[in-house]
Amino acid sequence: MADSAFDITSLTEEQQLALQQFTSVTDSELSAAVPLLQKCQWNAQIAITRFFDGDADTVDPAAEAARAPPPPPPPPQAGRRAETLMDSMSPRASTSRSRGGGPNAAPRVVPTPESQLTQPMPFPFSILLLPFNLTYAIFQRVLGTVSYLFPFLPRLLARFWSGRTSHPSRDAGRRPLNPRDTAARFMREFEEEYSIPHNTLPFHEGGYAQAFDHAKRDLKYLLVVLLSPEHDDTAPFVRETLLSPDFLDFVKEPKNNLVLWGGTVQDAEAYQVASALNVTRFPYACLIVHTPAVSSTSMSRIATSSGPVTAQDLLAKFQTAMQKQSQELEGIRRQGQEQQASRSLRQEQESAYERSLAQDREKARVRREEEAEREKVGREERERGQRRAEAARRVAAWRRWRAQGIASEPGSEVKDAVRISLRLPSGERVVRKFRAEAELEELYAFVECHDLLQDPVEISEKEAPEPEAGYEHKYKFRLVSPMPREVYDLEKGGRIRDRIGRSGNLIVEKIVGEEDEEEEEEGDEGDEGE
């Protein structure tokens, strides 16, 4: 189950080949094989040696991989095909396959990269063969032009040379492709060859290794079908067996949990699969599935069929093998479901714990912000109180000082005195005389210090100091004549007699400033709270 955590398609073809060699020998999981191969610079020989020696963690295999000579490239594909098929038909190979009496192991096959299928020719030989290569290229171009002008000649020569009237082999001009494109080409040619609709047989649309991993990860049966167009039994097997209604229902039934993969040995990947499975006769079909009785990661062939066979016999063989293996697979599925359920339960518990922890953190954060806001409000309130107290102290000091400087009311002997009637904000009316030459500021100072002037003894006993340097007193009221309305502000200055005349009735109006507005708003909020 751990193999599904690694994406094999992200590896290069050389790396996939090294991984296939390592896992086929050591039978280890991908999660353990990939890190070791990465340490060994994807050298499968060093990784296998370190795996069985058990010192992969103590010895630095990367250094040895750098010092080790590169492995010799494999022989060409045609030689490998002949050699592998010859070996598979030998008695020694059949004895090694049947050793142990259990199900035959099904290796995971990764296609050999094209770069490793052919060995480059040394440079001196390529210089010596240059004239022959040029002659061959010219001759090939001439033949290509003739075949283009007379398209019937290649077919006639091919029949005369091979003596066959059936479809010719496509090996000569068959271009190697990656596993997914090879599978797409096989399905397209298969459908065109037998004139069937698309997806009549639900072949897997990837390579053999991808289908192998899919079946292993999801505990499904991998049905491998290998065909060889050169065999006379291929066409009857396809039409009478693979395309029979019983077989189509069998492979399309979801309860059977089948992954169908097919290929023709004309392709390199299918040929390598046939070599790995020791196929000696075509058409070939086998059923591969996970066998927990062998090991926790093994994939084995539980049923095989070589040569022509009827659909009933093939289905009977496969269904019997699946019934024998179903109990073990069902136990593994239940175990996986239990593990998944416990994993989901643990994830839900962890998620619930994380949500609870996040809620606690959020509550603590909100609490800290509220405390910080309260501290900020309290600090600002204390600062405003201190500013008000300091401003009130300055105003009080200035009023005591100014009250001592206000001239006394002139007596009756002063004929040109100005008589002023003032109505204070409290509603009290005050009548007082001022000297004609007195400035208008004197009248404002009288209103500002009226409450202090009611106790002249206190003013005379306590000599007030001069205001602090830089202090400028601002009057928070203005004197207004009601009818006609006229404002006597201090900005224009002037004497009382010149501005008001011999007498006047004035109203004291408050000027609402920013501080007064704040005090009024705070007073309103206090009233609402009560």
Short mmCIF file of C-alpha atoms in Angstrom, two decimals:
data_model
loop_
_atom_site.label_atom_id
_atom_site.label_comp_id
_atom_site.label_asym_id
_atom_site.label_seq_id
_atom_site.Cartn_x
_atom_site.Cartn_y
_atom_site.Cartn_z
CA MET A 1 0.00 0.00 0.00
CA ALA A 2 2.96 2.28 0.50
CA ASP A 3 3.97 2.12 -3.17
CA SER A 4 1.09 4.38 -4.12
CA ALA A 5 2.70 7.30 -2.32
CA PHE A 6 5.43 7.57 -5.00
CA ASP A 7 4.77 8.69 -8.57
CA ILE A 8 6.85 6.42 -10.82
CA THR A 9 6.08 8.44 -13.93
CA SER A 10 8.29 11.25 -12.62
CA LEU A 11 11.41 9.06 -13.13
CA THR A 12 13.37 8.84 -16.32
CA GLU A 13 13.49 5.62 -18.32
CA GLU A 14 16.99 4.79 -17.02
CA GLN A 15 15.84 5.34 -13.44
CA GLN A 16 12.73 3.19 -13.96
CA LEU A 17 14.92 0.39 -15.34
CA ALA A 18 17.23 0.58 -12.31
CA LEU A 19 14.20 0.59 -9.99
CA GLN A 20 12.74 -2.46 -11.74
CA GLN A 21 16.04 -4.34 -11.45
CA PHE A 22 16.39 -3.48 -7.76
CA THR A 23 12.81 -4.39 -6.78
CA SER A 24 12.82 -7.65 -8.78
CA VAL A 25 15.92 -8.82 -6.89
CA THR A 26 15.28 -7.46 -3.39
CA ASP A 27 11.44 -7.57 -3.40
CA SER A 28 11.42 -4.31 -1.42
CA GLU A 29 8.83 -1.53 -1.45
CA LEU A 30 9.23 1.60 -3.57
CA SER A 31 9.27 3.82 -0.48
CA ALA A 32 12.50 2.09 0.64
CA ALA A 33 13.96 1.38 -2.81
CA VAL A 34 13.84 4.91 -4.26
CA PRO A 35 15.86 6.65 -1.44
CA LEU A 36 18.55 3.93 -1.57
CA LEU A 37 18.83 4.18 -5.37
CA GLN A 38 19.07 7.96 -5.10
CA LYS A 39 21.97 7.58 -2.67
CA CYS A 40 23.64 5.14 -5.07
CA GLN A 41 23.28 7.51 -8.05
CA TRP A 42 20.71 5.06 -9.52
CA ASN A 43 23.32 2.30 -9.81
CA ALA A 44 21.28 -0.86 -9.27
CA GLN A 45 24.32 -3.14 -8.65
CA ILE A 46 25.66 -1.03 -5.78
CA ALA A 47 22.16 -0.59 -4.32
CA ILE A 48 21.54 -4.37 -4.34
CA THR A 49 24.91 -5.02 -2.70
CA ARG A 50 24.27 -2.46 0.04
CA PHE A 51 20.74 -3.80 0.57
CA PHE A 52 21.90 -7.35 1.31
CA ASP A 53 24.97 -6.21 3.26
CA GLY A 54 22.75 -4.06 5.46
CA ASP A 55 25.21 -1.13 5.52
CA ALA A 56 23.36 1.32 3.30
CA ASP A 57 23.13 3.81 6.17
CA THR A 58 26.74 3.52 7.33
CA VAL A 59 28.61 3.47 4.03
CA ASP A 60 28.35 6.31 1.57
CA PRO A 61 27.21 4.54 -1.62
CA ALA A 62 27.26 7.78 -3.60
CA ALA A 63 31.05 7.87 -3.47
CA GLU A 64 31.26 4.25 -4.61
CA ALA A 65 28.74 4.91 -7.36
CA ALA A 66 30.93 7.73 -8.63
CA ARG A 67 34.02 5.47 -8.57
CA ALA A 68 32.28 2.41 -10.03
CA PRO A 69 32.55 1.87 -13.80
CA PRO A 70 29.30 2.22 -15.72
CA PRO A 71 27.46 -1.06 -16.36
CA PRO A 72 27.91 -2.48 -19.85
CA PRO A 73 25.02 -1.74 -22.15
CA PRO A 74 22.71 -4.67 -22.98
CA PRO A 75 22.92 -6.30 -26.40
CA PRO A 76 20.62 -5.18 -29.20
CA GLN A 77 16.93 -5.93 -28.95
CA ALA A 78 16.83 -8.65 -31.60
CA GLY A 79 19.63 -10.60 -29.90
CA ARG A 80 17.93 -10.23 -26.52
CA ARG A 81 14.67 -11.52 -27.96
CA ALA A 82 16.21 -14.63 -29.45
CA GLU A 83 18.37 -15.32 -26.40
CA THR A 84 15.53 -14.85 -23.90
CA LEU A 85 13.08 -17.01 -25.82
CA MET A 86 15.71 -19.72 -26.22
CA ASP A 87 16.47 -19.59 -22.50
CA SER A 88 12.78 -19.66 -21.62
CA MET A 89 12.32 -22.88 -23.58
CA SER A 90 15.25 -24.59 -21.91
CA PRO A 91 14.61 -27.16 -19.15
CA ARG A 92 16.68 -25.11 -16.72
CA ALA A 93 14.36 -22.14 -17.06
CA SER A 94 11.25 -24.23 -16.53
CA THR A 95 12.82 -25.81 -13.46
CA SER A 96 13.69 -22.42 -11.97
CA ARG A 97 10.17 -21.14 -12.57
CA SER A 98 8.51 -24.06 -10.85
CA ARG A 99 10.89 -24.06 -7.91
CA GLY A 100 9.12 -23.86 -4.59
CA GLY A 101 5.78 -25.25 -5.78
CA GLY A 102 4.00 -21.92 -5.19
CA PRO A 103 2.65 -19.31 -7.62
CA ASN A 104 5.15 -17.96 -10.13
CA ALA A 105 6.39 -14.46 -9.34
CA ALA A 106 5.33 -11.72 -11.73
CA PRO A 107 8.09 -9.10 -12.02
CA ARG A 108 7.47 -5.45 -12.58
CA VAL A 109 8.87 -4.64 -16.02
CA VAL A 110 10.04 -1.18 -17.02
CA PRO A 111 10.90 -0.74 -20.72
CA THR A 112 14.60 -0.52 -21.45
CA PRO A 113 15.50 2.95 -22.79
CA GLU A 114 16.47 3.09 -26.43
CA SER A 115 19.79 4.60 -25.44
CA GLN A 116 20.73 1.28 -23.77
CA LEU A 117 19.49 -1.02 -26.54
CA THR A 118 22.28 -0.10 -28.98
CA GLN A 119 25.95 0.42 -28.35
CA PRO A 120 27.59 3.34 -30.15
CA MET A 121 30.32 2.43 -32.57
CA PRO A 122 33.85 3.65 -31.72
CA PHE A 123 34.98 6.71 -33.59
CA PRO A 124 37.79 5.05 -35.69
CA PHE A 125 35.39 2.40 -37.03
CA SER A 126 32.80 5.05 -37.87
CA ILE A 127 35.46 6.84 -39.98
CA LEU A 128 36.32 3.60 -41.80
CA LEU A 129 32.65 2.82 -42.49
CA LEU A 130 31.80 6.33 -43.66
CA PRO A 131 31.97 5.50 -47.42
CA PHE A 132 29.68 2.47 -46.94
CA ASN A 133 27.23 4.59 -44.92
CA LEU A 134 27.12 7.22 -47.65
CA THR A 135 26.58 4.58 -50.33
CA TYR A 136 23.78 3.02 -48.27
CA ALA A 137 22.11 6.42 -47.75
CA ILE A 138 22.21 7.20 -51.48
CA PHE A 139 20.90 3.74 -52.37
CA GLN A 140 18.09 4.12 -49.83
CA ARG A 141 17.05 7.47 -51.26
CA VAL A 142 17.00 6.04 -54.79
CA LEU A 143 14.83 3.11 -53.70
CA GLY A 144 12.55 5.49 -51.83
CA THR A 145 12.04 7.56 -54.98
CA VAL A 146 11.32 4.43 -57.07
CA SER A 147 8.84 3.10 -54.49
CA TYR A 148 7.11 6.50 -54.47
CA LEU A 149 6.78 6.51 -58.26
CA PHE A 150 5.78 2.79 -58.43
CA PRO A 151 3.98 1.98 -55.15
CA PHE A 152 3.13 -1.60 -56.23
CA LEU A 153 6.80 -2.67 -56.39
CA PRO A 154 7.46 -2.86 -52.59
CA ARG A 155 4.41 -5.07 -52.02
CA LEU A 156 5.32 -7.33 -54.97
CA LEU A 157 8.92 -7.70 -53.82
CA ALA A 158 7.84 -8.35 -50.26
CA ARG A 159 5.55 -11.18 -51.36
CA PHE A 160 8.21 -12.64 -53.64
CA TRP A 161 10.87 -12.45 -50.95
CA SER A 162 8.89 -13.74 -47.98
CA GLY A 163 6.53 -16.08 -49.81
CA ARG A 164 3.64 -14.96 -47.58
CA THR A 165 0.29 -13.52 -48.58
CA SER A 166 -0.75 -12.38 -45.08
CA HIS A 167 -0.02 -9.07 -43.40
CA PRO A 168 3.70 -8.34 -43.34
CA SER A 169 5.60 -7.76 -40.12
CA ARG A 170 5.85 -4.19 -38.91
CA ASP A 171 9.15 -4.67 -37.07
CA ALA A 172 11.27 -2.96 -39.72
CA GLY A 173 9.62 0.43 -39.64
CA ARG A 174 8.11 0.33 -36.15
CA ARG A 175 9.18 3.43 -34.28
CA PRO A 176 9.75 3.00 -30.51
CA LEU A 177 7.47 5.13 -28.30
CA ASN A 178 7.00 5.74 -24.63
CA PRO A 179 4.74 3.27 -22.75
CA ARG A 180 1.58 5.38 -22.90
CA ASP A 181 1.92 6.09 -26.63
CA THR A 182 2.79 2.44 -27.27
CA ALA A 183 -0.42 1.36 -25.51
CA ALA A 184 -2.45 3.87 -27.54
CA ARG A 185 -0.90 2.60 -30.79
CA PHE A 186 -1.62 -1.03 -29.86
CA MET A 187 -5.28 -0.26 -29.09
CA ARG A 188 -5.69 1.70 -32.33
CA GLU A 189 -4.14 -1.04 -34.45
CA PHE A 190 -6.10 -3.71 -32.60
CA GLU A 191 -9.40 -1.95 -33.27
CA GLU A 192 -8.51 -1.30 -36.91
CA GLU A 193 -7.33 -4.87 -37.44
CA TYR A 194 -10.49 -6.50 -36.13
CA SER A 195 -12.94 -3.69 -37.06
CA ILE A 196 -14.36 -3.18 -33.59
CA PRO A 197 -15.54 0.05 -31.89
CA HIS A 198 -13.28 1.92 -29.54
CA ASN A 199 -13.03 0.55 -25.98
CA THR A 200 -14.71 -2.74 -26.86
CA LEU A 201 -12.00 -4.32 -24.75
CA PRO A 202 -11.15 -1.93 -21.87
CA PHE A 203 -7.37 -2.06 -22.23
CA HIS A 204 -5.32 -0.04 -19.75
CA GLU A 205 -4.15 3.17 -21.41
CA GLY A 206 -0.69 3.15 -19.84
CA GLY A 207 2.38 0.97 -19.82
CA TYR A 208 2.74 -2.41 -18.17
CA ALA A 209 4.47 -0.94 -15.11
CA GLN A 210 1.63 1.52 -14.57
CA ALA A 211 -0.99 -1.23 -14.90
CA PHE A 212 1.08 -3.42 -12.58
CA ASP A 213 1.24 -0.67 -9.95
CA HIS A 214 -2.48 0.07 -10.34
CA ALA A 215 -3.41 -3.57 -9.70
CA LYS A 216 -1.00 -3.82 -6.78
CA ARG A 217 -2.16 -0.61 -5.15
CA ASP A 218 -5.90 -1.29 -5.48
CA LEU A 219 -5.67 -5.08 -4.93
CA LYS A 220 -7.04 -5.86 -8.39
CA TYR A 221 -6.35 -8.66 -10.85
CA LEU A 222 -4.03 -7.79 -13.73
CA LEU A 223 -5.00 -9.67 -16.90
CA VAL A 224 -2.08 -9.58 -19.35
CA VAL A 225 -2.69 -10.47 -23.01
CA LEU A 226 0.34 -10.80 -25.32
CA LEU A 227 -0.14 -11.25 -29.06
CA SER A 228 2.19 -11.96 -31.96
CA PRO A 229 0.83 -11.07 -35.42
CA GLU A 230 3.26 -13.56 -36.97
CA HIS A 231 1.44 -16.52 -35.35
CA ASP A 232 -1.46 -18.08 -37.22
CA ASP A 233 -3.43 -18.64 -34.00
CA THR A 234 -3.59 -14.94 -33.12
CA ALA A 235 -6.55 -13.91 -35.28
CA PRO A 236 -8.82 -16.85 -34.30
CA PHE A 237 -7.93 -16.36 -30.63
CA VAL A 238 -8.88 -12.70 -30.77
CA ARG A 239 -12.14 -13.19 -32.67
CA GLU A 240 -13.36 -16.33 -30.92
CA THR A 241 -12.00 -15.83 -27.41
CA LEU A 242 -11.18 -12.19 -26.61
CA LEU A 243 -14.14 -10.77 -28.53
CA SER A 244 -16.64 -13.39 -27.37
CA PRO A 245 -19.61 -12.03 -25.37
CA ASP A 246 -18.71 -14.12 -22.31
CA PHE A 247 -15.16 -12.79 -22.20
CA LEU A 248 -16.31 -9.19 -22.77
CA ASP A 249 -18.79 -9.48 -19.90
CA PHE A 250 -16.06 -10.98 -17.73
CA VAL A 251 -13.53 -8.18 -18.23
CA LYS A 252 -16.16 -5.42 -17.97
CA GLU A 253 -17.81 -6.71 -14.78
CA PRO A 254 -16.86 -4.25 -11.98
CA LYS A 255 -17.11 -6.97 -9.31
CA ASN A 256 -14.21 -8.86 -10.90
CA ASN A 257 -11.79 -5.96 -10.21
CA LEU A 258 -9.83 -6.52 -13.41
CA VAL A 259 -7.16 -4.39 -15.06
CA LEU A 260 -6.70 -5.51 -18.68
CA TRP A 261 -3.37 -4.81 -20.35
CA GLY A 262 -2.39 -6.00 -23.80
CA GLY A 263 0.48 -5.66 -26.20
CA THR A 264 2.10 -7.07 -29.30
CA VAL A 265 5.63 -8.47 -29.15
CA GLN A 266 6.53 -6.26 -32.09
CA ASP A 267 6.82 -3.48 -29.47
CA ALA A 268 9.83 -3.40 -27.18
CA GLU A 269 7.80 -3.14 -23.98
CA ALA A 270 5.53 -6.10 -24.74
CA TYR A 271 8.54 -8.15 -25.79
CA GLN A 272 10.32 -7.37 -22.53
CA VAL A 273 7.18 -8.36 -20.60
CA ALA A 274 7.05 -11.65 -22.54
CA SER A 275 10.72 -12.27 -21.76
CA ALA A 276 10.22 -11.52 -18.07
CA LEU A 277 7.18 -13.83 -17.90
CA ASN A 278 9.06 -16.59 -19.80
CA VAL A 279 6.44 -16.78 -22.56
CA THR A 280 7.16 -19.64 -25.03
CA ARG A 281 3.94 -19.76 -27.03
CA PHE A 282 1.53 -17.19 -28.39
CA PRO A 283 -1.16 -16.00 -27.95
CA TYR A 284 -0.55 -15.76 -24.22
CA ALA A 285 -2.73 -14.63 -21.30
CA CYS A 286 -2.03 -14.66 -17.60
CA LEU A 287 -3.71 -13.46 -14.43
CA ILE A 288 -1.51 -11.56 -11.96
CA VAL A 289 -2.54 -10.58 -8.44
CA HIS A 290 -1.07 -9.72 -5.08
CA THR A 291 -0.28 -12.86 -3.06
CA PRO A 292 0.08 -12.00 0.64
CA ALA A 293 0.91 -15.64 1.42
CA VAL A 294 4.24 -15.19 -0.40
CA SER A 295 5.16 -11.75 0.97
CA SER A 296 3.59 -8.44 1.78
CA THR A 297 4.57 -6.95 -1.60
CA SER A 298 4.69 -9.92 -3.99
CA MET A 299 2.72 -10.12 -7.24
CA SER A 300 2.31 -13.60 -8.70
CA ARG A 301 0.77 -15.35 -11.68
CA ILE A 302 -2.11 -17.46 -10.46
CA ALA A 303 -3.30 -18.61 -13.89
CA THR A 304 -1.71 -18.73 -17.36
CA SER A 305 -2.80 -19.75 -20.82
CA SER A 306 -0.61 -20.28 -23.90
CA GLY A 307 -1.81 -20.94 -27.38
CA PRO A 308 -5.37 -21.06 -28.73
CA VAL A 309 -8.06 -21.74 -26.16
CA THR A 310 -11.82 -21.33 -26.11
CA ALA A 311 -13.45 -18.55 -24.13
CA GLN A 312 -15.20 -21.04 -21.82
CA ASP A 313 -11.98 -22.87 -20.91
CA LEU A 314 -10.08 -19.60 -20.40
CA LEU A 315 -12.81 -18.13 -18.20
CA ALA A 316 -13.13 -21.33 -16.20
CA LYS A 317 -9.40 -21.33 -15.48
CA PHE A 318 -9.34 -17.65 -14.50
CA GLN A 319 -12.49 -17.79 -12.38
CA THR A 320 -11.25 -20.84 -10.48
CA ALA A 321 -7.97 -19.09 -9.71
CA MET A 322 -9.80 -15.94 -8.64
CA GLN A 323 -12.06 -17.90 -6.28
CA LYS A 324 -9.01 -19.47 -4.60
CA GLN A 325 -7.37 -16.07 -4.19
CA SER A 326 -10.48 -14.05 -3.29
CA GLN A 327 -10.44 -15.00 0.42
CA GLU A 328 -6.89 -13.74 0.94
CA LEU A 329 -7.59 -10.58 -1.03
CA GLU A 330 -10.78 -9.94 0.90
CA GLY A 331 -8.83 -10.20 4.15
CA ILE A 332 -6.24 -7.74 2.85
CA ARG A 333 -9.01 -5.39 1.69
CA ARG A 334 -10.70 -5.53 5.09
CA GLN A 335 -7.38 -4.88 6.76
CA GLY A 336 -6.79 -1.94 4.45
CA GLN A 337 -10.28 -0.62 5.10
CA GLU A 338 -9.74 -0.92 8.85
CA GLN A 339 -6.42 0.87 8.55
CA GLN A 340 -8.05 3.54 6.42
CA ALA A 341 -10.90 3.87 8.92
CA SER A 342 -8.48 4.17 11.83
CA ARG A 343 -6.39 6.63 9.82
CA SER A 344 -9.49 8.67 9.02
CA LEU A 345 -10.59 8.56 12.66
CA ARG A 346 -7.14 9.70 13.75
CA GLN A 347 -7.18 12.47 11.18
CA GLU A 348 -10.62 13.57 12.35
CA GLN A 349 -9.44 13.57 15.96
CA GLU A 350 -6.36 15.53 15.01
CA SER A 351 -8.51 17.94 13.00
CA ALA A 352 -10.91 18.36 15.93
CA TYR A 353 -7.97 18.94 18.26
CA GLU A 354 -6.48 21.46 15.85
CA ARG A 355 -9.84 23.23 15.55
CA SER A 356 -10.22 23.31 19.34
CA LEU A 357 -6.66 24.56 19.69
CA ALA A 358 -7.30 27.20 17.04
CA GLN A 359 -10.46 28.30 18.84
CA ASP A 360 -8.55 28.56 22.12
CA ARG A 361 -5.84 30.56 20.40
CA GLU A 362 -8.46 32.81 18.86
CA LYS A 363 -10.15 33.35 22.22
CA ALA A 364 -6.78 34.13 23.83
CA ARG A 365 -6.00 36.53 20.99
CA VAL A 366 -9.36 38.28 21.36
CA ARG A 367 -8.83 38.47 25.11
CA ARG A 368 -5.38 39.99 24.65
CA GLU A 369 -6.73 42.49 22.14
CA GLU A 370 -9.57 43.46 24.48
CA GLU A 371 -7.15 43.87 27.38
CA ALA A 372 -4.81 45.90 25.18
CA GLU A 373 -7.76 48.04 24.04
CA ARG A 374 -8.87 48.61 27.64
CA GLU A 375 -5.33 49.52 28.64
CA LYS A 376 -5.10 51.86 25.68
CA VAL A 377 -8.45 53.51 26.53
CA GLY A 378 -7.44 53.84 30.19
CA ARG A 379 -4.06 55.28 29.24
CA GLU A 380 -5.66 57.76 26.85
CA GLU A 381 -8.23 58.70 29.49
CA ARG A 382 -5.49 59.27 32.07
CA GLU A 383 -3.53 61.36 29.57
CA ARG A 384 -6.65 63.42 28.77
CA GLY A 385 -7.31 63.86 32.48
CA GLN A 386 -3.75 64.99 33.03
CA ARG A 387 -3.99 67.41 30.12
CA ARG A 388 -7.29 68.79 31.44
CA ALA A 389 -5.86 69.10 34.95
CA GLU A 390 -2.79 70.86 33.63
CA ALA A 391 -4.93 73.16 31.45
CA ALA A 392 -7.24 73.89 34.40
CA ARG A 393 -4.24 74.67 36.61
CA ARG A 394 -2.87 77.09 34.03
CA VAL A 395 -6.26 78.73 33.56
CA ALA A 396 -6.73 79.08 37.34
CA ALA A 397 -3.27 80.58 37.75
CA TRP A 398 -3.88 82.97 34.90
CA ARG A 399 -7.30 84.03 36.30
CA ARG A 400 -5.81 84.83 39.73
CA TRP A 401 -3.07 86.81 38.08
CA ARG A 402 -5.47 88.62 35.76
CA ALA A 403 -8.04 89.31 38.45
CA GLN A 404 -5.42 91.30 40.37
CA GLY A 405 -4.82 93.45 37.29
CA ILE A 406 -8.46 94.44 36.69
CA ALA A 407 -9.05 98.05 37.55
CA SER A 408 -11.69 98.83 40.16
CA GLU A 409 -15.07 100.20 39.12
CA PRO A 410 -14.97 104.02 38.63
CA GLY A 411 -17.00 106.10 41.04
CA SER A 412 -19.82 108.54 40.38
CA GLU A 413 -17.38 111.39 39.97
CA VAL A 414 -16.22 109.86 36.64
CA LYS A 415 -18.66 111.36 34.17
CA ASP A 416 -17.53 109.51 30.99
CA ALA A 417 -17.68 106.01 32.48
CA VAL A 418 -19.31 103.32 30.32
CA ARG A 419 -22.16 101.42 31.90
CA ILE A 420 -22.37 97.76 30.76
CA SER A 421 -25.14 95.33 31.61
CA LEU A 422 -24.01 91.72 31.25
CA ARG A 423 -26.12 88.57 31.26
CA LEU A 424 -23.90 85.63 32.23
CA PRO A 425 -24.43 82.04 30.95
CA SER A 426 -25.82 81.12 34.37
CA GLY A 427 -28.63 83.65 33.84
CA GLU A 428 -27.25 86.12 36.37
CA ARG A 429 -27.28 89.77 35.28
CA VAL A 430 -24.34 91.98 36.29
CA VAL A 431 -24.16 95.76 35.85
CA ARG A 432 -20.77 97.46 36.06
CA LYS A 433 -19.05 100.65 34.99
CA PHE A 434 -15.77 100.73 33.09
CA ARG A 435 -13.47 103.62 32.30
CA ALA A 436 -13.88 104.99 28.83
CA GLU A 437 -10.24 104.45 27.93
CA ALA A 438 -10.27 100.82 29.09
CA GLU A 439 -9.56 98.25 26.38
CA LEU A 440 -12.21 95.74 25.30
CA GLU A 441 -10.02 92.98 26.72
CA GLU A 442 -10.68 94.50 30.18
CA LEU A 443 -14.38 93.70 29.76
CA TYR A 444 -13.59 90.13 28.69
CA ALA A 445 -11.22 89.69 31.67
CA PHE A 446 -13.95 90.95 34.01
CA VAL A 447 -16.37 88.31 32.75
CA GLU A 448 -13.69 85.59 32.94
CA CYS A 449 -12.72 86.49 36.52
CA HIS A 450 -16.19 87.48 37.79
CA ASP A 451 -16.38 84.71 40.39
CA LEU A 452 -12.93 85.63 41.78
CA LEU A 453 -13.76 89.30 41.92
CA GLN A 454 -16.61 88.51 44.32
CA ASP A 455 -13.96 87.85 47.01
CA PRO A 456 -11.46 90.71 46.73
CA VAL A 457 -9.89 89.85 50.06
CA GLU A 458 -8.64 86.52 48.81
CA ILE A 459 -7.21 88.13 45.71
CA SER A 460 -5.39 90.83 47.68
CA GLU A 461 -3.97 88.38 50.26
CA LYS A 462 -2.61 85.88 47.73
CA GLU A 463 -0.34 87.49 45.21
CA ALA A 464 -0.58 85.40 42.08
CA PRO A 465 2.60 84.81 40.04
CA GLU A 466 2.78 85.75 36.39
CA PRO A 467 1.61 83.16 33.85
CA GLU A 468 4.09 80.60 32.58
CA ALA A 469 6.20 81.59 29.63
CA GLY A 470 4.51 80.83 26.37
CA TYR A 471 1.04 80.50 27.86
CA GLU A 472 -1.65 82.33 25.85
CA HIS A 473 -5.08 82.47 27.35
CA LYS A 474 -8.05 81.93 25.08
CA TYR A 475 -11.50 83.15 26.03
CA LYS A 476 -14.18 80.56 25.51
CA PHE A 477 -16.98 83.05 25.16
CA ARG A 478 -17.86 86.16 23.24
CA LEU A 479 -19.86 89.31 23.98
CA VAL A 480 -22.90 89.89 21.78
CA SER A 481 -25.35 92.75 21.57
CA PRO A 482 -28.82 91.19 21.03
CA MET A 483 -30.66 94.00 19.21
CA PRO A 484 -29.34 94.67 16.71
CA ARG A 485 -27.10 91.62 16.93
CA GLU A 486 -23.45 92.54 16.93
CA VAL A 487 -20.46 90.50 18.10
CA TYR A 488 -17.72 92.36 19.96
CA ASP A 489 -14.73 90.10 19.44
CA LEU A 490 -11.19 90.66 20.61
CA GLU A 491 -9.59 90.32 17.20
CA LYS A 492 -10.50 93.92 16.29
CA GLY A 493 -9.40 95.24 19.69
CA GLY A 494 -10.25 98.86 20.56
CA ARG A 495 -11.52 100.67 23.62
CA ILE A 496 -14.83 99.93 25.30
CA ARG A 497 -16.18 103.47 24.64
CA ASP A 498 -15.30 103.32 20.97
CA ARG A 499 -16.72 99.84 20.41
CA ILE A 500 -19.85 99.85 22.60
CA GLY A 501 -20.61 103.47 23.36
CA ARG A 502 -21.71 105.04 26.66
CA SER A 503 -23.76 102.01 27.68
CA GLY A 504 -24.77 98.65 26.39
CA ASN A 505 -26.62 95.43 27.13
CA LEU A 506 -24.47 92.42 26.29
CA ILE A 507 -24.96 88.67 26.40
CA VAL A 508 -22.14 86.27 27.19
CA GLU A 509 -22.22 83.41 24.64
CA LYS A 510 -20.07 80.34 25.05
CA ILE A 511 -17.81 79.27 22.20
CA VAL A 512 -17.86 75.47 21.89
CA GLY A 513 -14.37 74.14 21.11
CA GLU A 514 -12.98 70.65 20.55
CA GLU A 515 -12.32 70.00 24.23
CA ASP A 516 -15.80 71.20 25.14
CA GLU A 517 -17.30 68.88 22.50
CA GLU A 518 -15.37 65.91 23.94
CA GLU A 519 -16.57 66.77 27.44
CA GLU A 520 -20.18 67.05 26.23
CA GLU A 521 -19.95 63.67 24.38
CA GLU A 522 -18.47 61.97 27.45
CA GLY A 523 -21.22 63.50 29.56
CA ASP A 524 -23.86 62.18 27.14
CA GLU A 525 -22.32 58.67 27.20
CA GLY A 526 -22.30 58.73 31.00
CA ASP A 527 -25.99 59.71 31.04
CA GLU A 528 -26.85 56.85 28.65
CA GLY A 529 -24.95 54.35 30.80
CA GLU A 530 -26.89 55.41 33.85
#
